[in-house]
Coordinates of C-alpha atoms in Angstrom, one line a residue:
Chain Y
M1 CA 0.2 0.2 -32.9
Q2 CA 0.2 3.0 -30.2
Y3 CA 2.2 0.8 -27.8
D4 CA 5.0 -1.2 -28.9
F5 CA 4.6 -5.1 -28.5
D6 CA 7.5 -5.2 -26.2
E7 CA 6.0 -2.3 -23.9
I8 CA 3.1 -4.4 -23.5
I9 CA 4.7 -7.7 -22.7
E10 CA 6.8 -5.9 -20.3
T11 CA 4.0 -4.8 -18.2
I12 CA 2.4 -8.1 -18.5
R13 CA 5.5 -10.0 -17.5
M14 CA 6.0 -7.3 -14.3
T15 CA 2.4 -8.0 -13.1
E16 CA 2.0 -11.7 -13.8
I17 CA 5.6 -13.2 -13.5
E18 CA 7.7 -10.8 -11.4
H19 CA 5.2 -10.1 -8.5
F20 CA 4.9 -6.5 -9.1
D21 CA 2.1 -5.4 -7.1
I22 CA 0.8 -2.5 -5.2
R23 CA 1.8 -3.8 -1.7
T24 CA -0.7 -1.5 0.3
V25 CA -3.4 1.0 -0.2
T26 CA -3.6 2.6 3.3
M27 CA -6.3 5.1 4.1
G28 CA -5.3 7.5 6.8
I29 CA -8.0 8.8 8.9
S30 CA -7.9 11.7 11.4
L31 CA -9.3 10.7 14.9
R32 CA -8.6 13.9 16.3
D33 CA -12.4 14.9 16.5
C34 CA -13.1 11.6 18.3
A35 CA -12.0 12.6 21.7
D36 CA -14.7 12.8 24.5
K37 CA -14.4 12.7 28.4
N38 CA -16.7 9.6 28.2
L39 CA -14.9 6.5 26.9
E40 CA -18.0 4.9 25.5
I41 CA -18.8 8.2 23.4
S42 CA -15.2 8.2 22.0
K43 CA -15.4 4.5 21.1
K44 CA -18.7 5.1 19.2
K45 CA -17.1 8.1 17.5
I46 CA -14.0 6.2 16.4
R47 CA -16.1 3.4 15.0
E48 CA -18.5 5.6 13.0
K49 CA -16.0 7.7 11.6
I50 CA -13.6 4.8 10.3
I51 CA -16.8 3.2 8.9
R52 CA -17.9 6.3 7.4
Y53 CA -14.7 6.9 5.2
A54 CA -13.4 3.1 4.7
K55 CA -16.5 0.9 4.4
D56 CA -15.9 0.2 0.9
L57 CA -12.1 0.5 0.9
V58 CA -11.6 -3.2 0.3
K59 CA -14.4 -3.4 -2.4
N60 CA -13.2 -0.4 -4.2
A61 CA -9.6 -1.6 -4.3
K62 CA -10.5 -4.9 -5.7
E63 CA -12.5 -3.3 -8.2
I64 CA -9.4 -1.2 -9.5
E65 CA -7.5 -4.4 -9.0
S66 CA -9.3 -6.2 -11.8
Q67 CA -9.6 -3.0 -14.1
Y68 CA -6.0 -2.5 -14.3
G69 CA -5.0 -6.0 -13.7
I70 CA -2.4 -4.9 -11.1
S71 CA -2.8 -7.0 -7.8
I72 CA -3.4 -4.8 -4.6
A73 CA -1.8 -7.0 -1.8
N74 CA -3.2 -5.2 1.3
K75 CA -5.9 -2.9 2.2
R76 CA -5.2 -0.9 5.4
I77 CA -6.0 1.7 7.7
S78 CA -3.9 4.4 9.5
V79 CA -5.1 6.6 12.3
T80 CA -4.1 9.6 14.2
P81 CA -1.4 8.6 16.9
I82 CA -3.9 7.3 19.5
S83 CA -2.0 9.1 22.3
I84 CA -2.9 12.5 20.7
P85 CA -6.7 13.0 20.8
F86 CA -7.0 10.8 23.8
D87 CA -4.2 12.2 26.1
S88 CA -6.4 12.3 29.2
Y89 CA -7.0 8.4 29.2
T90 CA -5.6 5.9 31.4
S91 CA -3.9 2.7 30.1
E92 CA -7.1 0.5 30.8
E93 CA -9.1 3.0 28.7
F94 CA -6.5 3.0 26.0
I95 CA -6.9 -0.9 25.7
E96 CA -10.5 -0.3 25.1
I97 CA -9.8 2.1 22.4
A98 CA -7.4 -0.7 20.9
K99 CA -10.2 -3.3 21.1
T100 CA -12.6 -0.8 19.3
L101 CA -10.1 -0.2 16.5
D102 CA -9.6 -4.1 16.3
L103 CA -13.5 -4.7 16.0
T104 CA -13.9 -2.0 13.5
A105 CA -11.0 -3.4 11.3
E106 CA -12.8 -6.7 11.4
E107 CA -16.2 -5.2 10.4
I108 CA -14.8 -3.7 7.2
G109 CA -12.7 -6.7 6.5
I110 CA -9.1 -5.2 6.7
D111 CA -6.3 -7.1 8.1
Y112 CA -4.2 -4.4 10.0
I113 CA -5.0 -0.8 11.4
A114 CA -2.0 1.1 12.7
G115 CA -1.5 4.0 14.7
Y116 CA -1.6 3.0 18.3
S117 CA 1.3 5.2 18.6
A118 CA 2.9 8.0 20.5
L119 CA 5.7 10.4 19.6
V120 CA 7.9 11.1 22.6
Q121 CA 11.2 12.0 21.0
K122 CA 11.6 14.9 23.4
G123 CA 9.5 13.9 26.3
M124 CA 6.2 12.3 27.3
T125 CA 2.9 13.6 28.4
N126 CA 1.1 11.6 31.0
G127 CA -1.2 10.3 28.4
E128 CA 1.5 9.0 26.1
K129 CA 3.1 7.1 29.1
E130 CA -0.2 5.7 29.9
L131 CA -0.5 4.7 26.2
I132 CA 3.1 3.1 25.9
K133 CA 2.3 1.2 29.3
S134 CA -0.9 -0.3 27.6
I135 CA 1.0 -1.3 24.5
P136 CA 1.8 -5.0 25.5
Y137 CA -1.8 -5.6 26.8
A138 CA -3.5 -3.9 23.8
L139 CA -1.2 -5.9 21.2
S140 CA -1.9 -9.4 23.0
Q141 CA -5.7 -8.7 23.3
T142 CA -6.1 -7.8 19.6
K143 CA -5.3 -9.2 16.4
R144 CA -5.2 -6.4 13.9
V145 CA -3.8 -3.3 15.8
C146 CA -0.2 -2.1 15.2
S147 CA 1.8 0.4 17.4
S148 CA 4.7 2.6 16.8
V149 CA 6.6 4.9 19.2
N150 CA 9.0 7.6 17.9
V151 CA 11.8 8.0 20.3
A152 CA 14.3 10.1 18.6
S153 CA 14.5 12.8 16.0
T154 CA 17.3 15.0 14.4
K155 CA 15.5 18.0 15.8
A156 CA 14.9 16.8 19.4
G157 CA 17.8 14.1 20.0
I158 CA 17.4 10.6 21.5
N159 CA 15.0 10.1 24.3
M160 CA 16.9 7.4 26.2
D161 CA 14.1 7.2 28.9
A162 CA 11.6 6.2 26.2
I163 CA 13.9 3.8 24.7
L164 CA 14.4 2.0 28.1
M165 CA 10.9 1.8 28.5
M166 CA 10.3 0.5 25.1
A167 CA 12.7 -2.3 25.6
D168 CA 10.8 -3.5 28.5
I169 CA 7.4 -3.1 26.6
I170 CA 9.0 -5.2 23.9
K171 CA 10.1 -7.9 26.3
L172 CA 6.7 -7.9 28.1
T173 CA 4.9 -8.2 24.7
A174 CA 7.0 -10.9 23.7
E175 CA 6.0 -12.7 26.9
L176 CA 2.2 -12.1 26.4
T177 CA 2.2 -13.4 23.0
K178 CA 4.6 -16.4 23.8
D179 CA 1.9 -18.8 22.4
K180 CA 2.3 -17.3 19.0
D181 CA 6.1 -17.0 18.8
S182 CA 5.9 -13.6 20.5
I183 CA 3.8 -12.2 17.4
G184 CA 2.9 -9.1 19.4
C185 CA 6.5 -7.7 18.9
A186 CA 5.9 -7.8 15.0
K187 CA 3.6 -5.2 15.4
I188 CA 5.6 -2.7 17.2
V189 CA 7.8 -0.2 15.4
I190 CA 10.4 2.0 17.4
F191 CA 11.2 4.9 15.1
A192 CA 13.8 7.7 14.8
N193 CA 12.5 10.3 12.5
A194 CA 9.1 8.8 11.8
V195 CA 7.2 9.6 8.8
E196 CA 3.6 11.0 8.8
D197 CA 2.5 9.5 5.6
N198 CA 4.0 6.0 5.7
P199 CA 1.3 3.8 4.1
F200 CA 3.4 0.6 5.3
I201 CA 2.1 -1.4 8.4
A202 CA 3.2 -1.9 11.2
G203 CA 4.9 1.7 11.4
A204 CA 2.1 3.6 9.6
F205 CA 0.0 6.5 11.5
H206 CA -1.8 9.4 10.3
G207 CA 0.4 12.3 11.2
V208 CA -1.2 15.5 12.7
S209 CA -0.3 17.6 9.9
E210 CA -2.0 15.3 7.6
P211 CA -5.5 16.2 6.2
E212 CA -8.9 14.7 7.6
V213 CA -8.5 11.7 5.4
S214 CA -6.1 10.7 2.7
L215 CA -5.2 7.7 0.6
N216 CA -1.6 6.7 0.5
V217 CA -0.1 3.9 -1.6
G218 CA 3.1 1.5 -1.3
I219 CA 4.5 -0.1 -4.2
S220 CA 6.6 -3.1 -4.2
G221 CA 8.5 -4.8 -7.1
P222 CA 11.8 -6.4 -6.1
G223 CA 11.1 -9.2 -8.6
V224 CA 11.1 -6.5 -11.4
V225 CA 14.3 -5.1 -10.5
L226 CA 15.9 -8.4 -9.9
D227 CA 14.9 -9.6 -13.4
A228 CA 16.1 -6.3 -14.9
I229 CA 19.5 -6.5 -13.4
K230 CA 19.7 -10.0 -14.4
E231 CA 18.9 -9.2 -18.0
A232 CA 21.5 -6.4 -18.0
G233 CA 24.5 -8.9 -17.7
K234 CA 27.7 -7.4 -17.2
V235 CA 27.5 -3.6 -17.3
D236 CA 29.3 -1.2 -15.0
L237 CA 27.5 0.4 -12.0
Q238 CA 26.5 3.6 -13.6
Q239 CA 24.8 1.6 -16.3
L240 CA 23.2 -0.7 -13.8
S241 CA 22.0 2.3 -11.7
E242 CA 20.2 3.4 -15.0
I243 CA 18.8 0.2 -15.5
I244 CA 17.4 0.1 -11.9
K245 CA 16.0 3.8 -12.3
K246 CA 14.2 3.0 -15.5
T247 CA 12.6 -0.2 -14.0
V248 CA 11.5 1.8 -10.8
F249 CA 10.3 4.5 -12.8
K250 CA 7.7 2.5 -14.5
I251 CA 6.4 0.7 -11.5
T252 CA 6.1 4.0 -9.6
R253 CA 3.9 5.4 -12.3
A254 CA 1.6 2.5 -12.2
G255 CA 1.7 2.8 -8.5
E256 CA 0.6 6.6 -8.8
L257 CA -2.2 5.7 -11.0
I258 CA -3.6 2.9 -9.0
G259 CA -3.3 5.1 -5.8
R260 CA -5.2 8.1 -7.5
K261 CA -8.0 5.8 -8.9
V262 CA -8.5 4.0 -5.5
A263 CA -8.7 7.5 -3.9
E264 CA -11.1 8.8 -6.7
K265 CA -13.5 5.7 -6.0
N266 CA -13.5 6.3 -2.3
G267 CA -13.8 10.1 -2.7
I268 CA -11.1 11.0 -0.7
P269 CA -8.0 13.0 -1.6
F270 CA -4.9 11.1 -2.9
G271 CA -1.8 11.4 -0.6
I272 CA 1.6 10.0 -1.7
V273 CA 3.1 7.0 -3.3
D274 CA 5.8 5.2 -1.4
I275 CA 8.1 3.8 -3.7
S276 CA 9.6 1.3 -1.5
L277 CA 11.2 -1.9 -2.7
A278 CA 9.4 -4.4 -0.1
P279 CA 10.2 -8.0 -0.4
T280 CA 7.8 -10.9 0.5
P281 CA 8.7 -14.4 1.5
V282 CA 7.8 -15.5 -2.2
E283 CA 10.8 -16.9 -4.2
G284 CA 12.4 -14.2 -6.2
D285 CA 10.6 -11.2 -4.4
S286 CA 13.7 -10.5 -2.5
I287 CA 16.0 -7.7 -1.8
A288 CA 18.7 -10.3 -0.9
D289 CA 18.5 -11.8 -4.7
I290 CA 18.9 -8.1 -5.8
L291 CA 22.2 -7.7 -4.0
K292 CA 23.2 -11.2 -5.3
A293 CA 22.4 -10.4 -8.7
M294 CA 24.4 -7.2 -8.3
G295 CA 27.5 -9.5 -7.8
L296 CA 27.7 -10.6 -4.2
E297 CA 28.1 -14.1 -3.2
D298 CA 25.5 -13.6 -0.4
V299 CA 24.2 -10.8 1.8
G300 CA 26.6 -9.9 4.5
A301 CA 29.7 -10.0 2.1
T302 CA 31.9 -7.1 2.0
G303 CA 30.3 -4.7 -0.5
T304 CA 26.9 -5.3 0.7
T305 CA 26.5 -2.0 2.2
A306 CA 27.7 -0.2 -0.8
A307 CA 25.4 -2.3 -3.2
L308 CA 22.3 -1.6 -1.0
A309 CA 23.4 2.2 -0.9
M310 CA 23.4 2.3 -4.7
L311 CA 20.0 0.4 -5.1
N312 CA 18.3 2.5 -2.3
D313 CA 19.5 5.7 -4.1
S314 CA 18.4 4.6 -7.5
V315 CA 15.0 3.8 -6.3
K316 CA 14.7 7.1 -4.7
K317 CA 15.8 9.0 -7.9
A318 CA 13.4 7.2 -10.2
G319 CA 10.6 7.7 -7.9
L320 CA 11.2 11.2 -7.6
M321 CA 11.1 11.8 -11.4
A322 CA 8.0 9.5 -11.9
S323 CA 5.6 11.2 -9.5
S324 CA 5.4 14.5 -7.4
S325 CA 4.0 12.9 -4.6
V326 CA 6.5 10.5 -3.5
G327 CA 6.6 10.2 0.3
G328 CA 6.7 7.7 3.1
L329 CA 9.8 5.8 3.4
S330 CA 10.6 5.3 -0.2
G331 CA 13.8 3.0 -0.4
A332 CA 14.6 -0.7 -0.1
F333 CA 13.3 -2.5 3.1
I334 CA 15.6 -5.3 4.6
P335 CA 13.5 -7.1 6.8
V336 CA 14.7 -10.6 7.6
S337 CA 11.6 -12.8 8.0
E338 CA 10.0 -11.4 5.0
D339 CA 12.6 -12.0 2.7
A340 CA 13.5 -15.6 1.7
G341 CA 17.1 -14.6 0.6
M342 CA 17.7 -12.6 3.8
I343 CA 16.5 -15.7 5.9
N344 CA 18.9 -18.0 4.0
A345 CA 21.9 -15.4 4.5
V346 CA 21.3 -15.6 8.3
L347 CA 20.8 -19.4 8.5
S348 CA 24.0 -20.0 6.5
N349 CA 25.8 -17.4 9.1
N350 CA 26.7 -15.0 6.2
L351 CA 24.7 -12.3 7.8
S352 CA 25.2 -10.9 11.3
L353 CA 23.2 -8.4 13.4
E354 CA 26.2 -6.2 13.2
K355 CA 26.3 -6.1 9.2
L356 CA 22.5 -5.7 9.3
E357 CA 22.9 -2.5 11.5
A358 CA 25.7 -1.1 8.8
M359 CA 23.2 -1.8 6.0
T360 CA 20.4 0.0 8.0
S361 CA 22.4 3.3 7.5
V362 CA 21.8 3.3 3.8
C363 CA 18.5 1.4 3.5
S364 CA 15.2 3.0 3.9
V365 CA 14.0 2.0 7.3
G366 CA 16.1 -0.2 9.8
L367 CA 16.4 -3.4 11.9
D368 CA 13.0 -5.1 10.7
M369 CA 11.7 -8.4 11.8
I370 CA 14.7 -9.7 13.5
A371 CA 14.3 -12.4 16.0
I372 CA 16.6 -12.4 19.0
P373 CA 16.9 -14.9 21.9
G374 CA 14.0 -14.6 24.3
D375 CA 16.3 -14.1 27.4
T376 CA 18.1 -11.2 25.9
P377 CA 18.2 -8.3 28.8
S378 CA 16.2 -5.0 28.3
S379 CA 19.5 -3.0 28.3
I380 CA 20.7 -5.0 25.3
I381 CA 17.7 -4.5 23.5
A382 CA 17.6 -0.5 24.4
G383 CA 21.3 -0.6 23.1
I384 CA 20.1 -2.0 19.9
I385 CA 17.3 0.7 19.7
A386 CA 19.8 3.4 20.6
D387 CA 22.3 2.5 18.0
E388 CA 19.6 2.6 15.3
A389 CA 18.2 5.7 16.7
A390 CA 21.8 7.2 16.4
I391 CA 22.2 6.3 12.8
G392 CA 18.7 8.0 11.9
V393 CA 19.5 11.0 13.9
I394 CA 22.9 11.9 12.8
N395 CA 22.1 11.0 9.1
D396 CA 18.9 12.9 9.2
K397 CA 16.8 9.8 8.0
T398 CA 14.1 7.5 9.3
T399 CA 15.5 4.3 11.1
A400 CA 13.3 1.8 12.9
V401 CA 13.6 -1.3 15.1
R402 CA 11.2 -4.2 15.0
I403 CA 12.7 -6.8 17.0
I404 CA 11.3 -9.8 18.3
P405 CA 12.9 -11.3 21.6
A406 CA 11.2 -14.6 20.9
Y407 CA 10.0 -15.8 24.2
G408 CA 11.7 -19.3 25.4
K409 CA 13.9 -19.5 22.2
K410 CA 17.5 -19.3 21.8
A411 CA 19.9 -18.5 18.9
G412 CA 19.6 -20.8 16.0
D413 CA 15.7 -21.5 16.6
L414 CA 13.1 -20.4 14.4
V415 CA 10.0 -18.4 14.7
N416 CA 7.4 -18.9 12.2
Y417 CA 4.5 -16.6 11.5
G418 CA 3.5 -17.6 8.0
G419 CA 1.9 -15.2 5.6
L420 CA 3.5 -12.0 4.9
L421 CA 5.4 -11.9 8.1
G422 CA 7.3 -15.1 7.2
K423 CA 9.7 -16.9 9.5
A424 CA 12.9 -15.6 11.2
P425 CA 16.0 -17.5 12.5
V426 CA 16.8 -16.4 15.9
M427 CA 20.1 -14.4 15.7
N428 CA 22.9 -14.2 18.1
V429 CA 23.4 -11.0 20.0
K430 CA 26.5 -9.8 21.6
M431 CA 25.7 -9.8 25.3
L432 CA 28.5 -7.3 26.3
A433 CA 27.3 -5.1 29.4
N434 CA 26.1 -1.7 28.7
S435 CA 24.1 -1.0 31.4
N436 CA 26.1 1.7 32.7
F437 CA 25.7 3.7 29.7
I438 CA 22.1 2.9 29.0
N439 CA 20.8 3.5 32.6
R440 CA 22.2 6.9 32.6
G441 CA 19.0 8.0 31.1
G442 CA 18.0 11.2 30.0
R443 CA 18.3 12.5 26.3
I444 CA 21.0 12.4 23.9
P445 CA 21.2 16.2 22.5
A446 CA 20.2 17.0 19.1
P447 CA 23.2 16.8 16.7
I448 CA 24.6 19.8 15.0
R449 CA 22.7 19.0 12.0
S450 CA 19.5 20.1 13.8
L451 CA 20.7 23.6 13.8
T452 CA 19.8 24.3 10.2
N453 CA 17.8 27.7 10.5
Chain E
M1 CA -35.1 8.5 -25.1
K2 CA -38.4 7.2 -23.5
L3 CA -39.9 8.6 -20.4
T4 CA -41.9 6.7 -18.0
E5 CA -45.4 7.7 -16.8
E6 CA -44.0 8.7 -13.5
E7 CA -41.5 10.9 -14.9
I8 CA -44.0 12.7 -17.2
K9 CA -46.3 13.4 -14.1
K10 CA -43.3 14.7 -12.1
I11 CA -42.3 17.1 -15.1
T12 CA -46.1 18.2 -15.4
Y13 CA -46.2 19.1 -11.8
E14 CA -43.3 20.9 -11.6
T15 CA -44.0 23.0 -14.8
I16 CA -47.5 23.9 -13.6
N17 CA -45.8 25.0 -10.0
E18 CA -43.3 27.0 -11.9
L19 CA -46.1 28.8 -14.2
S20 CA -48.1 31.6 -13.0
G21 CA -52.0 31.0 -13.0
N22 CA -54.5 32.0 -15.7
L23 CA -53.1 29.9 -18.4
T24 CA -54.9 28.1 -21.1
V25 CA -54.4 24.2 -21.3
E26 CA -52.6 24.8 -24.6
E27 CA -50.2 27.1 -23.2
I28 CA -49.4 24.3 -20.4
K29 CA -49.0 21.7 -23.0
E30 CA -46.4 23.7 -24.7
A31 CA -44.6 24.6 -21.7
I32 CA -44.4 20.9 -20.5
K33 CA -43.3 19.9 -24.2
R34 CA -40.4 22.4 -23.9
K35 CA -39.6 21.2 -20.3
I36 CA -39.4 17.7 -21.7
L37 CA -37.3 18.7 -24.4
L38 CA -34.9 20.4 -22.1
T39 CA -34.7 17.3 -19.8
K40 CA -34.0 15.3 -22.8
S41 CA -31.0 17.1 -23.9
Y42 CA -29.7 17.6 -20.4
D43 CA -29.7 13.8 -19.8
L44 CA -28.0 13.3 -23.1
K45 CA -25.4 15.6 -22.0
L46 CA -24.9 13.8 -18.9
K47 CA -24.7 10.4 -20.6
E48 CA -21.9 11.7 -23.1
R49 CA -19.9 13.0 -20.1
K50 CA -20.3 9.8 -18.2
I51 CA -18.9 7.6 -20.8
P52 CA -15.4 8.8 -21.8
P53 CA -13.7 6.5 -24.5
E54 CA -12.5 3.7 -22.6
R55 CA -9.9 1.5 -24.1
V56 CA -8.5 -1.7 -22.7
I57 CA -5.6 -3.9 -24.0
L58 CA -6.0 -7.6 -24.4
T59 CA -3.1 -9.7 -24.4
A60 CA -3.3 -13.1 -25.2
F61 CA -0.5 -16.0 -25.1
G62 CA -0.2 -19.6 -25.6
L63 CA 0.6 -22.6 -27.6
N64 CA -0.7 -21.8 -31.1
K65 CA -3.6 -23.5 -32.5
P66 CA -6.4 -22.8 -35.2
G67 CA -9.4 -20.8 -34.0
I68 CA -7.9 -18.4 -31.4
I69 CA -8.4 -15.1 -33.0
A70 CA -11.9 -16.4 -34.3
T71 CA -13.1 -17.2 -30.8
V72 CA -11.8 -14.2 -29.0
T73 CA -13.0 -11.8 -31.8
K74 CA -16.4 -13.5 -31.9
A75 CA -16.8 -12.8 -28.2
L76 CA -15.9 -9.3 -28.5
A77 CA -18.2 -8.8 -31.3
D78 CA -21.1 -10.2 -29.2
F79 CA -20.3 -7.7 -26.5
N80 CA -20.3 -5.0 -29.0
C81 CA -16.4 -4.2 -28.5
D82 CA -14.6 -2.2 -31.2
I83 CA -11.0 -3.5 -32.0
E84 CA -9.0 -0.6 -32.9
D85 CA -5.8 -2.4 -33.4
L86 CA -4.5 -5.8 -33.5
S87 CA -1.0 -7.3 -33.7
Q88 CA 0.1 -10.8 -33.3
R89 CA 3.4 -12.8 -33.4
I90 CA 4.2 -16.4 -33.7
I91 CA 7.5 -17.5 -32.3
G92 CA 7.9 -21.4 -32.8
D93 CA 4.9 -22.8 -31.7
F94 CA 4.1 -19.9 -29.3
F95 CA 1.5 -17.4 -30.1
T96 CA 1.2 -13.7 -28.7
M97 CA -1.5 -11.6 -29.7
I98 CA -2.4 -7.9 -28.5
M99 CA -5.5 -5.9 -29.4
I100 CA -6.5 -2.4 -28.4
I101 CA -10.3 -2.5 -27.7
D102 CA -12.8 0.4 -27.4
I103 CA -15.2 -0.7 -24.8
S104 CA -17.2 2.4 -24.3
I105 CA -20.1 1.5 -26.5
S106 CA -20.3 -1.9 -25.2
N107 CA -23.3 -3.0 -23.2
K108 CA -21.1 -4.9 -20.7
E109 CA -19.0 -3.7 -17.9
L110 CA -15.1 -4.6 -17.9
K111 CA -15.5 -7.0 -15.6
E112 CA -18.0 -9.1 -17.6
I113 CA -15.8 -9.1 -20.4
Q114 CA -13.0 -10.2 -18.4
N115 CA -15.1 -13.2 -16.9
E116 CA -16.1 -14.2 -20.6
M117 CA -12.3 -14.0 -21.5
E118 CA -11.2 -16.0 -18.7
R119 CA -13.9 -18.7 -19.8
I120 CA -12.6 -18.6 -23.0
A121 CA -8.8 -18.8 -22.1
K122 CA -9.6 -21.9 -20.2
E123 CA -11.3 -23.6 -23.2
L124 CA -8.3 -22.9 -25.5
K125 CA -5.8 -23.4 -22.8
I126 CA -4.2 -20.0 -23.2
K127 CA -3.8 -16.9 -21.0
I128 CA -5.8 -13.8 -21.8
Y129 CA -5.3 -10.5 -19.9
L130 CA -7.5 -7.6 -20.0
Q131 CA -6.2 -4.2 -18.6
H132 CA -7.3 -0.7 -18.8
E133 CA -5.0 1.3 -21.4
D134 CA -4.1 3.7 -18.5
V135 CA -1.6 1.2 -17.1
F136 CA 0.4 1.2 -20.3
R137 CA 0.1 4.9 -20.9
Y138 CA 1.4 5.9 -17.2
M139 CA 4.2 3.1 -17.5
H140 CA 5.4 3.8 -20.8
R141 CA 4.6 7.3 -21.8
I142 CA 5.8 10.4 -20.1

């Protein structure tokens, strides 16, 4: 037979038992040609353009799904950072744009549309300021729109004014969506070194250097890696790294195949495959469980950062070999609410915010889906964002903060969103004052690393 | 290949338009025949290009019982699917079968074959998966 019996069984096991799936196929659509002085015309152009390219996205993805027997969990859309084409708009007008995006997403049957974004690492235009001010209202008045703001980069440094503003925006969003456990905050990502082709919501946007339209794929297979590690038994770390690489290689190849086929079916160019290990709240689909299988009692134990670093690096290396279109964030995600093992580690007091921060210096993104007490002051939230941005800027990597100051909740409570967003225990935050530092404002200059020319 | 009346009319008009005047009926007939022939071969070529050899891999698991292979292969034969390779293992009471099937000449779409296999799987209380060969090729072959 052309394929070994075991090879075929391995694939079936990955897709049917170990939850290997394509986490998302995300169509990136440029909206740069949709701006008009007249808001109504802009809205019409946006709707028409998105529908023109993406009307069959869901249908086509479903067909490919059944043809190849690999499930595609989410079908989504990212657009040009809205502040760029519509820079002349006011907050009120931006909110109207958000509503149009929301309605259009509903019309074509997708659950999230991302790109209500601004890139302000060095400074803000008037339009960007207006967009950022509108975020809490836009997110509380829509269901599907996701927002992100890039506040720092290795080349530009850290825009502390923007961080201060974002801390207030997050607090206000939490308040405006208090009826739903402050869910609005789950749809805001604050980035350092944001990437332009990330397919993962909520932080996705269609960067300015991207083509008119492209299709990016995010794969996910923590369960597959977990089982491979368990099966390996007692091997040394070099061998373990080999095993992780071999496994990730296979799922990346499958991811690229599916991405190309979906792109082909939609008649648009294929962009990248993002080889991230993205957990879900489902049992066994967990990064925490991988770290435990590597030999830790629980996430948060000493050695956690080293184990995660190795995992993240092995994932990247395998992906690079498997596909020449690797992009996006590509690594291991460590969200709290979306990973059953991480939730348990927090609940049993094994994992603190400080350890999570250390882990983000070696994982692919950052502090993700973390609930903190609703009365946490803005300056403390700004401090958390600034720390995370510093890790990204100095290490020349993407970092992000998606934090939920859950309105009316205190440490030890639980916020529950259900579905892929999962549930998050409200974590304890150190309340030591930092405002004399944070409120200085201005910009932390770009590090020595930025001078590479 | 059979042409409908509508298509013959269309070809005739096209041919007459392409020809210059002062022709006998015979000459026109000849020209139309040539045109139809050309259309035929063009269509055939298109068809050949449209259907590349498509192979799917069928995997079936479950408790062993008489008639599994018979039921599955009967259904595949009814759909005009060509079984290119077959391998099976029985470990204890557990049965695993893998088939490589060419569905390019089948009159059914993959989806319809999958639906039928799902029905059979329920009836026999086993699991049957049908996946395009490319998944395995991409994952296990460089």
